[in-house]
Amino acid sequence: MKSTFFTILTLLALNVHADNNKEAAPLTIGFGSENQPYTMMDKQMIRAEGHEKHFGIEYSIIKQATILMHYEIKPKAIPPRELKKSIKKFRGMDIISGVTRSRKDKLYYSNPILEIAYIAVSKNNLNAGINSISNLSGFNVIARTGSYATIKDGYGKLYHPKKGSHKHKYKEYDSNIKMHADFWKAGSEAVLITTKESFNHFRMLLAGTHDTNEDVTINEIFPTKTRLYVAFKNKQIRKEFNEALEDLKFEGTYTRIFDHYNHEKNPDFHRPNHNEIIRQLKTNP
């Protein structure tokens, strides 16, 4: 009887140990690259001491949630054009972040981690007078890769790469920094489709290499916000993540993450790495 009792205790201890190991097992998470300030896993910024692993708004939301879940994470950068394909294959990854939701696959999607409001930015000397999406048709428009599919409200009718009525006046960029740099070039007449967070981030980042003091008009012409999710292979991990995400919002951590990456509020946390910026602009002609 005593032997059986100790056997049961031993098995329970082993199970607890196994569960703890399971909780501590790292999760490999795919993040879309070149999407600053949501993901910042390159060397464009010099991070202050203690902030070396602060890799962007989206990354920090995921990181703080997984800390509450008792998981370590292994981030993996995915090129923008590969993000959608990565969901279909999920090779070597447990989670893929920053994706739009699909009803065509068998994955488990989180509650929205980001609700992104797109804006159209034009230089004042253009006198664009943009007050609707349809007004964009008279201008050359630049946007990030995949925008034609993620932005709603008829945007894709204009700029779908095959069927868009104004695709000849439209360019998408894999490189966020190159896109914003082209907007700030002297003489540029492009209308930039981006988010306020990205626009403010790159306006600060490129101030050492471009004249970013030109007056601009920010046109809030997109009624529908774009929701981004996290895709999981494991239903239970998705459930734990949603609970952790709710806690982040309840405790105020979610809002503080946005404030942390706001350069006006915290200018010393992240400073431009001008040498790296110049190098990246040269390698993305």
Tab-separated table of C-alpha atoms in Angstrom:
chain	number	residue	atom	x	y	z
A	1	MET	CA	0.000	0.000	0.000
A	2	LYS	CA	2.816	2.374	0.955
A	3	SER	CA	4.621	1.516	-2.280
A	4	THR	CA	1.505	2.304	-4.321
A	5	PHE	CA	1.095	5.629	-2.507
A	6	PHE	CA	4.646	6.730	-3.310
A	7	THR	CA	4.232	5.575	-6.914
A	8	ILE	CA	1.174	7.809	-7.280
A	9	LEU	CA	3.046	10.768	-5.753
A	10	THR	CA	5.949	10.201	-8.135
A	11	LEU	CA	3.646	10.102	-11.167
A	12	LEU	CA	1.911	13.296	-10.039
A	13	ALA	CA	5.264	15.029	-9.618
A	14	LEU	CA	6.339	13.933	-13.097
A	15	ASN	CA	3.089	15.212	-14.576
A	16	VAL	CA	3.533	18.604	-12.896
A	17	HIS	CA	7.113	18.751	-14.175
A	18	ALA	CA	5.946	17.887	-17.684
A	19	ASP	CA	3.238	20.547	-17.554
A	20	ASN	CA	5.769	23.165	-16.418
A	21	ASN	CA	8.075	22.188	-19.254
A	22	LYS	CA	5.155	22.478	-21.655
A	23	GLU	CA	4.379	25.965	-20.373
A	24	ALA	CA	8.005	27.022	-20.761
A	25	ALA	CA	8.395	25.585	-24.271
A	26	PRO	CA	9.181	28.453	-26.671
A	27	LEU	CA	6.616	29.411	-29.273
A	28	THR	CA	7.988	30.274	-32.710
A	29	ILE	CA	6.062	33.300	-33.944
A	30	GLY	CA	6.152	34.721	-37.455
A	31	PHE	CA	5.968	38.514	-37.778
A	32	GLY	CA	5.673	40.504	-40.981
A	33	SER	CA	8.946	42.345	-41.565
A	34	GLU	CA	9.398	45.922	-42.793
A	35	ASN	CA	6.278	47.073	-40.950
A	36	GLN	CA	7.603	49.682	-38.542
A	37	PRO	CA	6.631	50.715	-35.899
A	38	TYR	CA	4.464	47.599	-35.488
A	39	THR	CA	7.416	45.257	-35.996
A	40	MET	CA	10.959	46.628	-35.652
A	41	MET	CA	13.361	43.709	-35.741
A	42	ASP	CA	16.008	45.426	-37.870
A	43	LYS	CA	18.660	48.000	-36.899
A	44	GLN	CA	16.958	51.215	-38.024
A	45	MET	CA	16.682	52.340	-34.408
A	46	ILE	CA	19.228	52.712	-31.623
A	47	ARG	CA	17.438	51.481	-28.533
A	48	ALA	CA	18.141	52.864	-25.089
A	49	GLU	CA	19.580	50.603	-22.405
A	50	GLY	CA	16.878	48.278	-21.142
A	51	HIS	CA	14.903	48.597	-24.371
A	52	GLU	CA	17.131	46.483	-26.617
A	53	LYS	CA	14.427	43.900	-27.289
A	54	HIS	CA	11.532	46.283	-27.772
A	55	PHE	CA	10.787	45.284	-31.343
A	56	GLY	CA	7.626	47.243	-32.112
A	57	ILE	CA	3.989	47.703	-31.087
A	58	GLU	CA	2.720	44.393	-32.450
A	59	TYR	CA	5.720	42.473	-31.127
A	60	SER	CA	5.350	43.975	-27.641
A	61	ILE	CA	1.643	43.117	-27.473
A	62	ILE	CA	2.446	39.493	-28.316
A	63	LYS	CA	5.417	39.436	-25.952
A	64	GLN	CA	3.468	40.777	-22.974
A	65	ALA	CA	0.591	38.375	-23.627
A	66	THR	CA	2.881	35.348	-23.795
A	67	ILE	CA	4.605	36.409	-20.579
A	68	LEU	CA	1.211	36.158	-18.864
A	69	MET	CA	0.821	32.735	-20.505
A	70	HIS	CA	4.261	31.626	-19.172
A	71	TYR	CA	5.696	31.047	-22.645
A	72	GLU	CA	8.969	32.171	-24.150
A	73	ILE	CA	8.851	33.254	-27.788
A	74	LYS	CA	11.177	32.908	-30.754
A	75	PRO	CA	10.398	35.652	-33.296
A	76	LYS	CA	10.849	35.009	-36.995
A	77	ALA	CA	10.680	37.793	-39.586
A	78	ILE	CA	8.589	37.021	-42.674
A	79	PRO	CA	8.765	39.184	-45.833
A	80	PRO	CA	5.449	40.967	-46.540
A	81	ARG	CA	4.764	38.983	-49.713
A	82	GLU	CA	5.218	35.703	-47.839
A	83	LEU	CA	2.979	36.440	-44.847
A	84	LYS	CA	-0.249	35.179	-46.409
A	85	LYS	CA	1.481	32.106	-47.861
A	86	SER	CA	2.994	31.315	-44.463
A	87	ILE	CA	-0.471	30.751	-43.010
A	88	LYS	CA	-1.123	27.983	-45.521
A	89	LYS	CA	2.127	26.150	-44.773
A	90	PHE	CA	2.947	27.101	-41.154
A	91	ARG	CA	6.386	25.538	-41.575
A	92	GLY	CA	8.475	25.701	-38.417
A	93	MET	CA	6.076	28.103	-36.707
A	94	ASP	CA	3.424	27.832	-34.019
A	95	ILE	CA	1.856	31.252	-34.506
A	96	ILE	CA	1.695	33.889	-37.242
A	97	SER	CA	0.917	37.452	-36.223
A	98	GLY	CA	-0.506	40.473	-38.002
A	99	VAL	CA	-2.781	38.707	-40.485
A	100	THR	CA	-6.324	39.280	-41.696
A	101	ARG	CA	-8.886	36.647	-40.788
A	102	SER	CA	-9.902	33.958	-43.265
A	103	ARG	CA	-12.869	31.579	-43.183
A	104	LYS	CA	-11.272	29.315	-45.770
A	105	ASP	CA	-8.703	27.618	-43.531
A	106	LYS	CA	-8.831	25.524	-40.373
A	107	LEU	CA	-6.668	27.766	-38.209
A	108	TYR	CA	-7.647	29.346	-34.918
A	109	TYR	CA	-7.686	33.141	-34.953
A	110	SER	CA	-7.324	35.353	-31.907
A	111	ASN	CA	-9.415	38.353	-31.059
A	112	PRO	CA	-8.098	41.426	-32.936
A	113	ILE	CA	-4.678	42.527	-31.708
A	114	LEU	CA	-4.677	45.736	-33.760
A	115	GLU	CA	-7.304	47.915	-35.405
A	116	ILE	CA	-5.495	49.994	-37.994
A	117	ALA	CA	-6.897	53.212	-39.437
A	118	TYR	CA	-5.345	54.038	-42.796
A	119	ILE	CA	-4.816	57.615	-43.937
A	120	ALA	CA	-3.961	59.321	-47.217
A	121	VAL	CA	-1.125	61.849	-46.862
A	122	SER	CA	-0.427	64.534	-49.448
A	123	LYS	CA	2.017	67.443	-49.517
A	124	ASN	CA	0.251	70.783	-49.278
A	125	ASN	CA	1.879	72.119	-52.440
A	126	LEU	CA	-0.040	69.433	-54.335
A	127	ASN	CA	-3.371	71.076	-53.407
A	128	ALA	CA	-4.892	67.613	-53.625
A	129	GLY	CA	-8.185	68.272	-51.841
A	130	ILE	CA	-8.692	64.569	-51.168
A	131	ASN	CA	-11.948	63.970	-49.295
A	132	SER	CA	-12.921	60.490	-50.508
A	133	ILE	CA	-11.348	57.274	-51.765
A	134	SER	CA	-12.593	58.035	-55.267
A	135	ASN	CA	-10.558	61.282	-55.235
A	136	LEU	CA	-7.362	59.206	-55.179
A	137	SER	CA	-7.891	58.284	-58.820
A	138	GLY	CA	-6.417	61.586	-59.991
A	139	PHE	CA	-3.036	61.019	-58.315
A	140	ASN	CA	-0.103	58.651	-58.210
A	141	VAL	CA	-0.616	56.549	-55.091
A	142	ILE	CA	1.959	54.569	-53.092
A	143	ALA	CA	1.230	51.999	-50.374
A	144	ARG	CA	2.647	48.997	-48.554
A	145	THR	CA	2.560	45.540	-50.148
A	146	GLY	CA	-0.864	43.914	-49.833
A	147	SER	CA	-2.741	47.149	-49.119
A	148	TYR	CA	-5.014	46.634	-52.117
A	149	ALA	CA	-6.368	43.499	-50.395
A	150	THR	CA	-6.507	44.639	-46.768
A	151	ILE	CA	-7.976	48.129	-47.170
A	152	LYS	CA	-11.752	48.021	-47.617
A	153	ASP	CA	-14.373	50.475	-48.894
A	154	GLY	CA	-13.706	49.960	-52.605
A	155	TYR	CA	-9.967	50.647	-52.504
A	156	GLY	CA	-9.252	47.330	-54.246
A	157	LYS	CA	-11.484	48.291	-57.182
A	158	LEU	CA	-9.015	51.047	-57.986
A	159	TYR	CA	-5.758	49.281	-57.211
A	160	HIS	CA	-6.077	45.522	-57.587
A	161	PRO	CA	-2.870	44.524	-59.481
A	162	LYS	CA	-4.846	42.724	-62.207
A	163	LYS	CA	-8.358	44.176	-62.195
A	164	GLY	CA	-7.894	47.644	-60.705
A	165	SER	CA	-9.146	50.531	-62.823
A	166	HIS	CA	-6.178	52.726	-61.778
A	167	LYS	CA	-3.450	50.111	-61.222
A	168	HIS	CA	-1.190	52.019	-63.662
A	169	LYS	CA	-1.042	54.917	-61.175
A	170	TYR	CA	-0.315	52.733	-58.158
A	171	LYS	CA	2.823	51.271	-56.567
A	172	GLU	CA	3.211	48.986	-53.554
A	173	TYR	CA	6.430	48.614	-51.560
A	174	ASP	CA	7.873	45.719	-49.591
A	175	SER	CA	10.107	48.232	-47.782
A	176	ASN	CA	8.290	50.666	-45.524
A	177	ILE	CA	11.324	52.923	-45.188
A	178	LYS	CA	11.780	53.133	-48.962
A	179	MET	CA	8.103	53.982	-49.442
A	180	HIS	CA	8.197	56.836	-46.936
A	181	ALA	CA	11.555	58.039	-48.281
A	182	ASP	CA	10.081	58.262	-51.788
A	183	PHE	CA	7.180	60.299	-50.423
A	184	TRP	CA	9.588	62.794	-48.826
A	185	LYS	CA	11.798	63.157	-51.906
A	186	ALA	CA	11.954	66.694	-53.243
A	187	GLY	CA	9.434	67.115	-56.030
A	188	SER	CA	7.465	63.974	-55.182
A	189	GLU	CA	3.769	64.285	-55.987
A	190	ALA	CA	2.737	60.877	-54.694
A	191	VAL	CA	-0.131	60.410	-52.269
A	192	LEU	CA	0.973	58.114	-49.448
A	193	ILE	CA	-1.374	55.489	-48.001
A	194	THR	CA	-0.179	54.551	-44.525
A	195	THR	CA	-1.179	54.740	-40.844
A	196	LYS	CA	-0.651	57.612	-38.417
A	197	GLU	CA	1.738	55.495	-36.366
A	198	SER	CA	3.871	54.635	-39.404
A	199	PHE	CA	3.780	58.167	-40.798
A	200	ASN	CA	4.899	59.762	-37.523
A	201	HIS	CA	7.552	57.091	-37.022
A	202	PHE	CA	9.177	57.547	-40.425
A	203	ARG	CA	8.846	61.319	-40.390
A	204	MET	CA	11.075	61.266	-37.321
A	205	LEU	CA	13.313	58.476	-38.624
A	206	LEU	CA	14.053	60.127	-41.987
A	207	ALA	CA	14.569	63.667	-40.672
A	208	GLY	CA	18.354	63.240	-40.901
A	209	THR	CA	18.327	62.239	-44.581
A	210	HIS	CA	15.242	63.998	-46.005
A	211	ASP	CA	13.370	67.254	-45.564
A	212	THR	CA	10.432	66.001	-43.523
A	213	ASN	CA	9.343	69.480	-42.429
A	214	GLU	CA	7.190	70.094	-45.489
A	215	ASP	CA	3.571	70.829	-44.639
A	216	VAL	CA	1.251	67.926	-45.337
A	217	THR	CA	-2.456	67.197	-45.184
A	218	ILE	CA	-3.630	64.014	-43.498
A	219	ASN	CA	-6.841	62.829	-45.117
A	220	GLU	CA	-8.926	60.383	-43.055
A	221	ILE	CA	-10.906	58.980	-45.966
A	222	PHE	CA	-11.102	55.289	-45.034
A	223	PRO	CA	-14.238	54.596	-42.931
A	224	THR	CA	-13.415	50.971	-42.118
A	225	LYS	CA	-10.535	50.068	-39.835
A	226	THR	CA	-8.445	47.030	-40.745
A	227	ARG	CA	-8.388	44.396	-38.030
A	228	LEU	CA	-5.296	42.239	-37.636
A	229	TYR	CA	-5.241	38.903	-35.844
A	230	VAL	CA	-2.913	36.181	-34.650
A	231	ALA	CA	-3.305	32.766	-36.303
A	232	PHE	CA	-2.721	29.644	-34.184
A	233	LYS	CA	-2.443	25.966	-34.953
A	234	ASN	CA	-3.400	25.093	-31.379
A	235	LYS	CA	-6.897	25.929	-30.102
A	236	GLN	CA	-5.941	25.887	-26.410
A	237	ILE	CA	-3.030	28.281	-26.915
A	238	ARG	CA	-5.375	30.590	-28.828
A	239	LYS	CA	-7.778	30.518	-25.853
A	240	GLU	CA	-4.975	31.356	-23.405
A	241	PHE	CA	-3.774	34.162	-25.666
A	242	ASN	CA	-7.227	35.767	-25.883
A	243	GLU	CA	-7.476	35.734	-22.091
A	244	ALA	CA	-4.023	37.303	-21.762
A	245	LEU	CA	-4.867	39.948	-24.380
A	246	GLU	CA	-8.001	40.871	-22.434
A	247	ASP	CA	-5.892	41.225	-19.271
A	248	LEU	CA	-3.433	43.537	-21.072
A	249	LYS	CA	-6.290	45.827	-22.063
A	250	PHE	CA	-7.927	45.700	-18.624
A	251	GLU	CA	-4.660	46.562	-16.836
A	252	GLY	CA	-3.758	49.390	-19.242
A	253	THR	CA	-0.639	47.654	-20.566
A	254	TYR	CA	-2.047	47.597	-24.101
A	255	THR	CA	-2.395	51.400	-24.185
A	256	ARG	CA	1.012	51.921	-22.562
A	257	ILE	CA	2.641	49.900	-25.349
A	258	PHE	CA	1.393	52.432	-27.921
A	259	ASP	CA	2.634	55.289	-25.727
A	260	HIS	CA	6.036	53.642	-25.410
A	261	TYR	CA	6.574	53.781	-29.180
A	262	ASN	CA	5.249	57.342	-29.476
A	263	HIS	CA	8.365	59.383	-30.226
A	264	GLU	CA	6.820	62.643	-29.006
A	265	LYS	CA	6.089	61.121	-25.599
A	266	ASN	CA	9.283	59.055	-25.305
A	267	PRO	CA	11.950	60.508	-27.626
A	268	ASP	CA	14.858	58.878	-25.797
A	269	PHE	CA	13.707	55.251	-25.999
A	270	HIS	CA	14.477	54.891	-29.714
A	271	ARG	CA	16.767	57.079	-31.828
A	272	PRO	CA	17.453	56.859	-35.573
A	273	ASN	CA	20.494	54.844	-36.607
A	274	HIS	CA	21.466	57.097	-39.518
A	275	ASN	CA	24.226	54.847	-40.889
A	276	GLU	CA	21.846	51.889	-41.060
A	277	ILE	CA	19.094	54.025	-42.583
A	278	ILE	CA	21.413	55.193	-45.369
A	279	ARG	CA	22.551	51.611	-45.971
A	280	GLN	CA	18.970	50.336	-46.223
A	281	LEU	CA	17.944	53.096	-48.608
A	282	LYS	CA	20.875	52.210	-50.863
A	283	THR	CA	19.969	48.510	-50.861
A	284	ASN	CA	16.307	49.282	-51.650
A	285	PRO	CA	16.690	51.498	-54.740
